[in-house]
Each structure stands twice: as C-alpha cells, then as structure tokens.
C-alpha cells in the first residue's frame, strides 16, 4: 500500500521505491488553517563470538564505570556557550484545537474509521512504561516499547476528542535519561490540550519519579517501593580476574580518557574519575532542576529531602511529592467519578498498543506536501550483516548506506533526519556511513538527532550531518580509539592446552598468536595502526565541525560529554529532541516554520516469526481465558515476567 502511495505522490520508478517506509506527519500543531539507584555505563569488551580471540578490530566505544558524588555549580562559561543554540528554531509545540468545519470533518472521519481505530468517547488512554524503551519503531506484534510510538500516542491523544486523559503506569525503567526527557516533553505538550495525565508509581526511584513529576497528579500504593536516595555509578574492574586466570591484556587506547581501564587496571584512574564525576554532576543537577521546576519546590529543599533518604511513601505525600496514596482500583474509581461514568458502567480504557493503530489522518492531523525523511540508527555498529541468515540487530552499515543513497536520489525529500542511539562499534563501518552522510548533506539538509547515546562511532556517524541536535543528557563525543589483544599463554598452561603456529612473514602471527605476548616490533605496529585510525577520526571530526585539529584534540581524547556540555565545546549545535531537529531541518530547507510537513520513516522493521507466534499465542490464551470465564465464572490472570536486558539496555539503570 505504501509503495503505491509513494509512486502516486512522488512519480517514482519501481527501482527507486523505498522498502519498509512509514509515512506519518509532523506539525507544530494542526491549526485552524492547517535498592540504591545505580547509574551504569556500558562495559566494553572488544572480543565477540564471531572473532578469533587473537584477532583485533578497531572499535569506537565508550567506557563503563560507576561512582557517587555531589553536584557542583554550573560553569558560567558553559552556560554562556549554550546561548549559541538560540539561532536555531526551538520546535516547541503549540496546541491549537480544530474548530469549525475541520472539527466536523474529523467527526465524519471517525465514523468512517477502520474498526481497530474506533475508540469510545470519554476514554482513558492507558500507557505502561517499564523496562527498556527502544528508539526504533516496532511491528504490531512486538511487545517492546517504542519511543517514537509512545510520543506519537501522546501527540494524537492531545487532538483526539474521544480521549479524556491519560493514565500512566510507571514501573522500573532501564533506558537512558535522553529518552526520559523526550517523554517528559511530550507529557507537558499533551497537557497543553487541557487534558489530564495521572501517574501511578508502584516502584519509585529517580527515573520513575522524573517521569511522574511531569504529570498533573501522582499516586502510589501504600506498599510502594520508594528508593529516592540519589544517584550512583558502579565501576567494575576485571584486571584481578584476568591475572588470576593467567590472561594478560594488551590494550592500545588513543586518548587519555578512552575506555579500557576495567581491563588494564584494578581501580579507577584519575582521568576516568574526572569524566565520570562531571557526568554524574550534570545528571544529578538536571534531575534536581527539572523536578524542582515541575513540583514548584526549591532545588535546595529537594536536595535536602533526598539526602534524608526517602523510603516511605507517606513521606512523599506529606511533603507534597505525590498527590495521594491509592491502589490502582481506587484511582480508577476516582477517574470514573471525574469523567462522569456511572457506578454500574465500566470506565472505557484504550491501551497503548491498540491506540498506536489510530492514524493521524483520522484525527485531522493532515499531511504537508513537503517531505522529510527520517533514518533511525540504533545499536552497536557493524559493517555487514551476519552470514547465518538470522536477522541481526544494531546498525548494519551496508543497509544504512543503501537507505542513504536512495534518499539522496529522491528529490521530493527536502531534508533528512539521522536519528542515532548508539554507543559505537566498528571503525570502518562508522567511517563508511560518515562518508555517505556527507555526500547526502551536500545535496540536501541533513540533521543528526541524538537519543540516549551517540558516542564514539555513534558520534562519527552524526558528525557527517550539517547540524547536530542532542538532549541535555545524551552521552556523546568519545572521539578516540581502543583496541585490545590478549595473551593466553599462562592460561593455556593452567588448563593443559597447547597451540603451535607455523608462519611466513614478519607480522604473520600478529593476529594469530594469542599464546604469547606481542613481540616489540608487533606491539609497535599494533600501536601505529591504532594511531592512524585515531588521526583519521580526529581530523574528520575537526573538518566536520569546522574546527582546527588542535581545538578538536582538546575536546577529543576519548572523552565522553553530555549533550549540554557538548554544545559548549562545539561538538553539538543545539539541545533538544526530535521535534527540534525537524524544525531545524525545515529551516535549512527553507520551509516556513508554520507549514506542515510529512515525515517519512524509513526504518520500520518487519515482524519476526517469534514475535508473530508469541502474539498468536497470547491471542489463543486470551480466547481460552474468556471461554473459561464464561463457563466457570472464574477469572484467570497471566503473571508478569521480568527479565534482565542486555548490556546496552542496562546502561544508566537506577
């Protein structure tokens, strides 16, 4: 269906159609005329199952550590530098309800809507936030929470006359702070419509309360888990384990702040402590500032409250941090009364997944003629897909490059957004994507929009754009290189294993011989290769950001920056979310700010077989449950299963 739509609208030939494109709309609004919380960084090992232990590839990653500290006052120079992003449009949301004949037209569209788009008037939109939130669009069969779909549901609900308000259940979250800022922004935007947002927080830590503080009302059950103790980061070090096993790491790190301390040291280095303390200062200060602003309290009062160790839900109510203490059924009863639902009637509720199927067209949020493409790049970076035939996750350079080239050929796209959520990966893959983005930016505006992470290889990709937009707490920068080789000779002796190599060529054993340390001439070549990759990275970063190499060297060195600090050092142009990136793209493409545009998503995945089977299985269980309820007048409930996400998903976990 979408292919026919694109061919009709764009007069594209068959060879130029896009695969898996999703068309949706972006507008400012449709106007009348239009336990202790932990903060964890990614632990980076450069060995994968697909690589021999002795082989090495250059990877761009950032390090993983944790610590605890007190915030420091914001540097005045940093605050002054942040004013530079004022030259870019803000992309702020302005709500203007539909009136007149357009309002009547929306009513007609709702009558003609597909069955799955129909929502009862006076409905409550229920959204459950928990665990990992991905930056990618998800198929209808996926159970994963999708940030773009969450944000779009808030946007649609603001204009949907059938939705009276939103019930937001917030369970423990494992996403980064940038995604939380994007969600908070959409909560505040939704509230501009005059509708309410009620938060229910059974488990309240810093991240969960950060989201809840944006809501009009906050409730928690009497037995709620409350752990507002502050923020901390843990730093694991593995050198002692490696020594006990007889494994000797040989790391080459270009940049004094580059990752690798956890393999080469038994404790935190001075450089790591410097960076991580600054990062945590920024995060904790941001939390205090945003919560104080949302709750109308003084920052110092909130900090004093946290330092007292808040574990009792009654304290939250007494101090005015939550509205009241209720169970979920009690909240629903109050909402029924608020919405005028009779006691013998059921409160109409539409859940997040069903509401995701409602089209913006149905709500009168019409498309603009100007088209902006968005390409999403999330996960670890690799150059090619695996050869097993199993669909891979992460950023596959050859696939992303194919999309970039197609977008470059289609003149109807006025601008492009590269949405990045990546901690890095393969250096060659990063460079190839940077090159293609530079070529694309030469023909039309390209804006990089950063989510939780755009560090090292993720930043390499972003710096090919004309402008870079990051959230205040995006982790970015880390312009540096790290590579490693491990000597396993002593370990082999302990387990009784032996390995012999016959070689030709002076450096033939550099990648093959892991049973011995590197020889001096091999170590020299190993280091020179890393230096060459770093020089390319640094010099291209300087070129892309219009800096001298010397100035880039000062802010590079493998150092990680928050988005806000990255603006002050010239690594990022503006602080904001996807809406600001689109607004800047419109400006660069000479599209008036108040004109509607159509955003074309090019990165929607097709559902996997396990997702489909799981969805079918859930449907079968639901049918079986219903039959049992009818025949036995009993209720069955499925238990909620929680699982630990992978390394990237556990980054910045509270």
XYZ file of C-alpha atoms in Angstrom:
654
model
C 0.000 0.000 0.000
C 2.740 2.434 0.946
C 4.630 1.677 -2.290
C 1.598 2.647 -4.376
C 1.205 5.773 -2.269
C 4.804 6.807 -2.798
C 4.630 6.068 -6.522
C 1.460 8.144 -6.910
C 2.761 11.073 -4.914
C 6.354 11.089 -5.996
C 6.113 9.588 -9.527
C 8.874 7.194 -8.607
C 10.004 4.409 -10.853
C 9.914 0.865 -9.460
C 13.674 0.847 -8.990
C 13.522 3.909 -6.787
C 10.774 2.855 -4.365
C 11.724 2.563 -0.721
C 11.302 -0.578 1.337
C 9.584 -0.588 4.729
C 8.726 3.098 4.657
C 6.210 4.500 7.068
C 4.638 7.846 6.325
C 3.440 9.998 9.191
C 3.011 13.681 9.784
C 4.831 16.284 11.782
C 3.393 19.671 12.556
C 3.782 22.273 15.232
C 0.041 21.840 15.757
C -2.863 21.366 13.275
C -4.052 24.966 13.268
C -7.464 26.132 12.186
C -5.913 26.902 8.854
C -3.519 23.971 8.970
C 17.577 -0.576 46.145
C 20.403 2.163 45.862
C 19.800 3.521 42.484
C 22.613 2.704 40.109
C 23.778 4.561 37.057
C 25.770 2.193 34.865
C 27.836 2.791 31.795
C 28.478 0.181 29.165
C 31.312 -2.250 29.837
C 33.152 -2.624 26.558
C 34.816 -5.860 25.540
C 36.300 -5.848 22.078
C 36.001 -9.579 21.592
C 32.957 -11.178 20.024
C 31.984 -14.755 19.385
C 32.494 -14.275 15.674
C 36.121 -13.204 16.124
C 39.141 -15.308 16.991
C 40.441 -14.381 20.423
C 43.693 -13.144 18.965
C 42.208 -11.021 16.203
C 41.616 -7.335 16.628
C 39.436 -4.741 15.004
C 39.333 -1.071 15.803
C 36.147 -0.168 17.606
C 34.717 3.099 18.763
C 33.045 2.643 22.120
C 32.821 4.453 25.395
C 33.650 3.062 28.777
C 31.655 1.698 31.699
C 32.068 2.788 35.289
C 30.101 3.958 38.303
C 30.571 6.312 41.187
C 28.811 8.591 43.619
C 29.307 12.333 44.055
C 27.736 15.635 44.970
C 26.738 18.133 42.244
C 28.798 21.228 41.529
C 27.612 24.645 40.374
C 27.265 25.069 36.641
C 30.224 26.726 34.962
C 29.355 30.238 33.753
C 31.289 29.763 30.513
C 29.257 26.658 29.738
C 26.005 28.499 30.416
C 27.077 31.330 28.117
C 28.069 28.960 25.334
C 24.686 27.256 25.446
C 23.101 30.508 24.320
C 24.599 29.881 20.893
C 21.887 27.370 20.056
C 19.317 30.184 20.188
C 19.951 30.805 16.487
C 18.115 27.570 15.726
C 14.307 27.258 15.859
C 13.088 25.588 19.042
C 10.410 23.350 17.556
C 8.245 23.989 20.624
C 4.750 22.513 20.487
C 1.819 24.930 20.413
C -1.643 23.398 20.843
C -4.420 24.927 18.753
C -7.647 22.894 18.685
C -9.514 22.244 15.484
C -12.589 24.404 15.026
C -15.376 24.988 12.572
C -15.750 22.771 9.531
C -12.479 20.964 10.254
C -13.852 19.817 13.581
C -16.929 18.461 11.824
C -14.752 16.755 9.233
C -12.872 14.926 11.997
C -16.181 13.632 13.360
C -17.004 12.272 9.917
C -13.598 10.624 9.601
C -14.100 8.921 12.943
C -17.397 7.476 11.744
C -15.630 6.104 8.660
C -12.573 4.867 10.570
C -11.443 1.264 10.457
C -12.797 -0.918 13.296
C -9.413 -1.041 15.019
C -9.278 2.777 15.056
C -12.559 3.215 16.872
C -12.355 4.497 20.419
C -15.251 5.166 22.767
C -15.810 8.799 23.656
C -14.588 9.698 27.116
C -11.917 7.012 27.015
C -8.815 6.880 29.162
C -5.590 6.159 27.276
C -3.531 3.698 29.332
C 0.235 3.635 28.824
C 2.590 1.363 30.764
C 6.221 2.435 30.880
C 8.602 -0.227 32.092
C 11.998 -1.715 31.375
C 13.699 -0.989 28.102
C 12.392 1.604 25.658
C 13.787 1.335 22.153
C 14.315 4.244 19.781
C 13.152 2.142 16.830
C 9.647 1.742 15.505
C 8.260 -1.677 16.383
C 5.951 -4.016 14.500
C 2.422 -4.524 15.790
C 3.465 -7.984 17.010
C 6.351 -6.751 19.142
C 6.000 -6.337 22.892
C 8.863 -3.851 23.053
C 8.085 -0.264 23.984
C 8.907 2.149 21.197
C 9.813 5.769 21.975
C 8.509 7.151 18.646
C 5.200 5.329 19.111
C 4.863 6.467 22.726
C 5.452 10.074 21.694
C 3.095 9.831 18.748
C 0.335 8.474 21.011
C 0.705 11.500 23.291
C 0.520 13.769 20.246
C -2.556 12.048 18.793
C -4.348 11.916 22.148
C -3.962 15.687 22.557
C -6.174 16.226 19.481
C -8.436 13.185 19.825
C -11.836 14.331 21.180
C -12.533 10.733 22.235
C -9.616 10.673 24.717
C -10.347 12.423 28.019
C -6.985 11.868 29.644
C -4.028 9.536 30.113
C -3.309 7.010 32.853
C 0.450 6.465 33.001
C 1.689 3.449 34.953
C 5.423 3.772 35.571
C 7.383 0.667 36.541
C 11.196 0.397 36.854
C 12.894 1.802 33.759
C 16.212 0.808 32.194
C 16.516 3.362 29.413
C 18.783 6.402 29.365
C 17.972 9.910 30.503
C 17.632 11.360 26.994
C 14.619 9.151 26.269
C 13.085 10.191 29.573
C 13.470 13.852 28.592
C 11.723 13.158 25.284
C 8.806 11.506 27.102
C 8.570 14.322 29.672
C 8.473 16.841 26.843
C 5.516 15.059 25.260
C 3.695 14.833 28.591
C 3.949 18.606 29.015
C 2.880 19.098 25.381
C -0.157 16.862 25.917
C -1.173 18.847 28.986
C -1.370 21.982 26.828
C -4.566 20.479 25.393
C -6.248 20.904 28.784
C -6.494 17.168 29.369
C -5.089 15.426 32.420
C -2.253 12.950 32.922
C -2.365 10.766 36.023
C 0.725 8.794 37.038
C 0.711 5.597 39.102
C 4.143 4.694 40.511
C 4.298 1.328 42.348
C 8.106 1.428 42.390
C 9.533 4.897 42.792
C 13.176 5.595 42.120
C 14.825 8.597 40.486
C 13.969 7.726 36.893
C 10.402 6.769 37.623
C 9.783 9.932 39.635
C 11.492 12.018 36.949
C 8.754 10.957 34.504
C 5.958 11.160 37.082
C 6.896 14.720 38.087
C 5.746 15.909 34.662
C 2.214 14.604 35.286
C -0.659 16.560 36.757
C -1.298 14.008 39.522
C 0.915 11.290 41.032
C -0.343 8.315 43.017
C 1.369 5.347 44.674
C 0.034 2.314 46.554
C 0.546 2.027 50.340
C 3.104 -0.740 49.769
C 5.052 1.141 47.092
C 8.782 0.584 46.867
C 10.326 4.011 47.378
C 14.084 4.457 46.953
C 14.878 8.120 46.448
C 18.458 8.025 47.721
C 20.384 9.846 44.973
C 22.369 8.616 42.002
C 25.440 6.391 41.819
C 27.535 4.631 39.210
C 29.398 1.382 39.851
C 32.753 0.687 38.231
C 33.661 -2.996 37.742
C 37.329 -3.841 37.229
C 38.432 -7.185 35.811
C 42.212 -6.969 35.846
C 42.444 -9.053 39.012
C 40.322 -11.788 37.460
C 42.439 -11.773 34.309
C 45.618 -12.016 36.375
C 44.251 -14.964 38.349
C 43.340 -16.712 35.115
C 46.727 -16.027 33.560
C 45.348 -13.718 30.864
C 47.438 -10.671 30.006
C 45.624 -7.818 28.193
C 47.464 -5.669 25.692
C 45.409 -2.525 25.113
C 46.095 0.393 22.843
C 43.971 3.386 23.799
C 44.315 6.586 21.830
C 43.019 9.361 24.020
C 43.725 9.624 27.741
C 40.019 9.309 28.569
C 39.338 6.357 26.266
C 37.821 3.177 27.668
C 39.769 0.144 28.826
C 40.525 0.867 32.499
C 38.320 -2.016 33.564
C 40.653 -4.443 31.780
C 44.007 -2.818 32.373
C 43.603 -1.531 35.959
C 42.367 -2.746 39.312
C 40.871 0.626 40.267
C 39.647 3.848 38.692
C 42.203 6.131 37.082
C 42.297 9.870 37.710
C 41.081 10.584 34.158
C 38.101 8.263 34.473
C 37.167 9.725 37.831
C 37.303 13.245 36.363
C 34.974 12.444 33.493
C 32.520 10.314 35.394
C 32.186 12.779 38.242
C 31.394 15.524 35.764
C 28.810 13.353 34.018
C 27.074 12.457 37.254
C 27.134 16.080 38.385
C 25.305 17.014 35.199
C 22.739 14.237 35.542
C 22.030 14.845 39.228
C 21.848 18.619 38.794
C 19.459 18.174 35.867
C 17.255 15.872 37.967
C 17.080 18.369 40.808
C 16.381 21.296 38.489
C 13.674 19.563 36.446
C 11.893 18.101 39.461
C 12.009 21.395 41.365
C 10.571 23.215 38.361
C 7.798 20.664 37.849
C 6.798 20.470 41.517
C 7.223 24.162 42.325
C 9.785 23.493 45.041
C 13.187 24.958 45.778
C 16.120 22.984 44.456
C 17.918 23.023 47.805
C 14.786 21.702 49.557
C 14.596 18.758 47.191
C 18.281 18.000 47.631
C 17.878 18.105 51.422
C 14.857 15.799 51.140
C 16.814 13.264 49.064
C 19.770 13.384 51.455
C 17.470 12.322 54.278
C 16.947 9.003 52.473
C 13.360 8.685 51.249
C 11.946 5.178 51.540
C 8.480 5.809 52.988
C 5.609 6.578 50.640
C 3.881 8.500 53.441
C 6.785 10.990 53.428
C 6.204 11.613 49.735
C 2.592 12.515 50.422
C 3.367 14.609 53.498
C 5.961 16.673 51.638
C 3.751 17.118 48.583
C 5.752 14.990 46.158
C 2.733 12.810 45.314
C -0.956 13.632 45.256
C -2.185 10.768 47.426
C -1.756 7.100 48.349
C -4.177 4.875 46.461
C -4.323 1.444 44.931
C -4.897 1.293 41.188
C -8.573 0.327 41.530
C -9.139 3.312 43.809
C -7.595 5.622 41.219
C -9.849 4.163 38.527
C -12.886 4.696 40.759
C -11.955 8.362 41.189
C -11.392 8.735 37.450
C -14.831 7.238 36.794
C -16.318 9.879 39.052
C -14.222 12.587 37.402
C -15.354 11.559 33.920
C -18.992 11.137 34.928
C -19.132 7.372 34.380
C -21.950 5.697 36.286
C -21.062 3.196 39.000
C -22.639 0.311 37.117
C -20.690 1.156 33.973
C -17.106 0.269 33.118
C -14.568 3.027 32.603
C -13.675 2.999 28.892
C -9.946 2.404 28.532
C -7.843 2.091 25.359
C -4.365 0.676 25.722
C -1.123 1.877 24.151
C -0.883 -0.859 21.507
C -4.418 -0.514 20.201
C -4.164 3.263 20.131
C -0.947 3.020 18.127
C -3.108 1.767 15.223
C -5.088 5.019 15.091
C -3.957 7.094 12.118
C -3.275 10.797 12.432
C -5.447 11.320 9.361
C -8.444 10.126 11.355
C -7.842 12.898 13.881
C -7.476 15.648 11.307
C -3.711 15.883 11.654
C -3.181 16.221 7.951
C -0.018 15.803 5.933
C 2.017 18.547 4.340
C 3.355 18.476 0.813
C 6.958 18.931 1.917
C 8.660 15.652 2.786
C 11.362 14.994 5.371
C 12.916 11.535 5.658
C 14.000 10.056 8.957
C 16.538 7.230 9.125
C 16.970 5.548 12.504
C 20.311 4.057 13.539
C 20.197 2.207 16.859
C 22.541 -0.282 18.476
C 26.095 -1.452 18.025
C 27.725 -0.657 14.682
C 28.821 -3.395 12.285
C 29.872 -3.234 8.678
C 27.955 -6.207 7.257
C 25.136 -8.474 8.360
C 25.966 -11.905 9.709
C 26.094 -14.773 7.247
C 23.889 -17.146 9.222
C 20.693 -15.828 7.669
C 19.332 -14.797 11.075
C 18.217 -11.175 11.191
C 20.712 -9.076 13.128
C 20.045 -6.200 15.482
C 22.029 -2.999 15.661
C 23.335 -0.753 12.888
C 24.409 -2.635 9.773
C 26.430 -0.139 7.736
C 25.717 -1.645 4.321
C 21.957 -1.481 4.954
C 22.045 2.070 6.300
C 24.177 3.206 3.374
C 21.643 1.725 0.964
C 18.875 3.815 2.556
C 21.020 6.956 2.491
C 21.738 6.514 -1.211
C 18.070 6.004 -2.056
C 17.092 9.120 -0.136
C 19.759 11.095 -1.975
C 18.208 10.096 -5.306
C 14.657 11.126 -4.373
C 14.338 14.850 -4.957
C 10.971 15.027 -3.194
C 12.715 14.705 0.161
C 13.552 18.254 1.204
C 15.664 17.218 4.205
C 16.778 14.161 6.180
C 16.978 13.373 9.897
C 19.516 10.764 11.025
C 18.264 9.585 14.416
C 21.116 7.963 16.373
C 21.116 5.824 19.508
C 24.463 4.039 19.503
C 27.491 3.583 21.733
C 29.716 2.833 18.754
C 31.240 -0.205 17.112
C 33.319 -0.989 14.058
C 35.564 1.891 12.975
C 35.474 1.122 9.260
C 31.705 0.873 9.246
C 31.449 4.221 11.054
C 33.705 5.892 8.501
C 31.780 4.491 5.524
C 28.486 5.776 6.919
C 30.063 9.171 7.690
C 31.136 9.449 4.061
C 27.662 8.671 2.720
C 26.032 11.137 5.103
C 28.497 13.829 3.994
C 27.555 13.169 0.358
C 23.872 13.339 1.270
C 24.393 16.594 3.188
C 25.986 18.123 0.095
C 22.681 17.765 -1.779
C 20.084 18.477 0.941
C 19.951 19.417 4.649
C 20.836 16.535 6.980
C 20.283 16.878 10.725
C 21.584 14.370 13.270
C 19.258 13.835 16.220
C 20.807 12.038 19.213
C 18.906 9.847 21.654
C 20.471 8.273 24.767
C 23.833 7.658 23.131
C 25.792 8.916 20.164
C 29.280 8.199 21.426
C 32.479 7.312 19.600
C 31.333 5.506 16.443
C 27.849 6.898 17.060
C 29.309 10.406 17.089
C 31.389 9.576 13.994
C 28.125 8.934 12.123
C 26.469 12.094 13.468
C 29.287 14.454 12.557
C 28.598 13.988 8.847
C 25.369 15.991 9.206
C 25.006 19.736 8.692
C 23.744 20.199 12.260
C 23.628 18.019 15.360
C 20.870 18.111 17.996
C 21.227 16.265 21.321
C 19.241 16.034 24.514
C 20.830 17.638 27.575
C 21.817 14.219 28.931
C 22.698 12.433 25.714
C 26.109 10.796 26.126
C 28.199 11.766 23.129
C 31.715 12.608 21.997
C 34.291 9.943 22.936
C 36.405 10.786 19.896
C 39.054 8.133 20.361
C 40.087 4.582 19.518
C 40.622 1.472 21.600
C 41.754 -1.979 20.528
C 42.943 -4.997 22.500
C 44.769 -8.291 22.203
C 45.030 -10.870 24.946
C 47.962 -13.156 25.735
C 46.632 -16.520 26.910
C 49.887 -18.433 27.358
C 49.706 -18.805 31.154
C 46.006 -19.582 30.962
C 46.698 -22.351 28.432
C 49.307 -23.800 30.779
C 46.809 -23.921 33.637
C 44.258 -25.855 31.609
C 46.800 -28.068 29.841
C 46.244 -26.639 26.365
C 48.981 -26.011 23.798
C 48.987 -24.242 20.459
C 51.785 -24.017 17.884
C 51.944 -21.780 14.819
C 53.915 -22.047 11.583
C 54.069 -18.721 9.787
C 55.653 -16.818 6.903
C 56.092 -13.066 7.095
C 57.409 -10.920 9.928
C 53.956 -9.903 11.173
C 52.014 -13.034 10.213
C 51.490 -14.031 13.835
C 50.219 -10.642 14.995
C 46.580 -11.734 14.735
C 47.055 -15.463 15.182
C 49.367 -15.939 18.157
C 47.445 -15.439 21.364
C 49.567 -17.959 23.290
C 52.361 -15.404 23.784
C 52.746 -11.652 24.373
C 53.308 -9.327 21.456
C 56.918 -9.002 20.346
C 58.351 -5.447 20.328
C 58.012 -4.971 16.563
C 54.455 -6.370 16.661
C 53.470 -4.083 19.522
C 54.863 -1.119 17.599
C 52.806 -1.955 14.507
C 49.758 -2.604 16.688
C 50.064 0.890 18.184
C 50.763 2.605 14.850
C 47.635 1.101 13.338
C 45.524 2.448 16.193
C 47.194 5.875 15.921
C 46.322 6.015 12.232
C 42.657 5.275 12.876
C 42.509 7.868 15.648
C 44.118 10.530 13.474
C 41.532 9.906 10.759
C 38.706 10.104 13.265
C 40.005 13.282 14.918
C 40.808 15.058 11.656
C 37.422 14.232 10.121
C 35.721 15.405 13.294
C 37.605 18.695 13.026
C 36.640 19.009 9.353
C 33.000 18.177 10.009
C 32.699 20.595 12.931
C 34.721 23.401 11.268
C 37.379 23.307 13.971
C 41.127 23.337 13.891
C 42.742 19.982 14.600
C 44.304 21.459 17.731
C 40.937 22.562 19.107
C 39.379 19.189 18.314
C 42.280 17.465 20.067
C 41.419 19.404 23.222
C 37.840 18.078 23.325
C 38.577 14.642 21.860
C 40.948 12.304 23.747
C 38.144 9.750 24.026
C 36.240 11.960 26.486
C 32.504 11.493 26.940
C 30.320 14.592 27.183
C 26.682 15.172 27.975
C 24.767 16.838 25.170
C 24.630 20.114 27.069
C 28.404 20.208 27.569
C 28.974 19.062 24.001
C 27.193 22.217 22.778
C 29.565 24.411 24.770
C 32.579 22.617 23.229
C 31.319 22.800 19.643
C 30.629 19.086 19.238
C 26.858 19.616 19.088
C 24.838 22.548 17.737
C 21.647 22.582 19.798
C 19.928 20.948 22.760
C 16.564 19.360 22.049
C 14.650 16.353 20.853
C 13.419 15.054 17.533
C 10.865 17.855 17.154
C 13.640 20.447 17.295
C 15.709 18.505 14.771
C 12.736 18.519 12.388
C 12.198 22.228 12.972
C 15.862 22.926 12.139
C 15.586 20.724 9.050
C 12.584 22.766 7.901
C 14.508 25.984 8.415
C 17.530 24.757 6.448
C 15.248 23.542 3.662
C 13.562 26.973 3.516
C 10.234 25.549 4.655
C 8.209 28.071 6.698
C 8.062 27.148 10.383
C 4.250 27.129 10.457
C 3.914 24.924 7.380
C 3.049 21.282 7.896
C 5.458 18.633 6.664
C 5.239 14.882 6.201
C 7.899 12.817 7.894
C 8.657 9.535 6.129
C 10.070 6.828 8.406
C 12.462 4.552 6.546
C 13.430 2.191 9.351
C 10.354 0.225 10.363
C 11.265 -3.441 10.911
C 9.230 -6.336 9.623
C 7.892 -8.628 12.365
C 9.974 -11.688 13.178
C 8.476 -15.170 13.325
C 8.915 -15.414 17.129
C 7.044 -12.122 17.559
C 4.172 -13.334 15.409
C 3.987 -16.695 17.189
C 4.127 -15.006 20.581
C 1.336 -12.667 19.531
C -0.763 -15.574 18.282
C -0.057 -17.444 21.492
C -1.255 -14.506 23.545
C -4.421 -14.312 21.454
C -5.100 -18.019 21.980
C -4.586 -17.642 25.727
C -6.966 -14.679 25.780
C -9.655 -16.662 23.940
C -9.207 -19.647 26.248
C -9.406 -17.376 29.283
C -12.615 -15.794 28.030
C -14.231 -19.191 27.438
C -13.303 -20.331 30.914
C -14.687 -17.159 32.417
C -17.978 -17.649 30.618
C -18.313 -21.322 31.518
C -16.936 -21.291 35.059
C -17.474 -17.662 36.077
C -13.886 -17.538 37.246
C -11.035 -15.200 36.499
C -7.628 -16.153 35.155
C -4.646 -13.832 35.039
C -1.288 -14.120 33.347
C 1.748 -13.485 35.555
C 4.091 -10.672 34.628
C 7.561 -11.880 33.739
C 10.565 -9.594 34.192
C 13.949 -10.252 32.703
C 17.350 -8.576 32.704
C 18.091 -6.733 29.487
C 21.453 -6.784 27.741
C 24.465 -4.582 28.499
C 23.319 -1.574 26.475
C 19.781 -1.792 27.856
C 21.092 -1.748 31.439
C 23.059 1.451 30.880
C 22.001 4.153 33.340
C 19.811 1.732 35.257
C 18.513 3.085 38.557
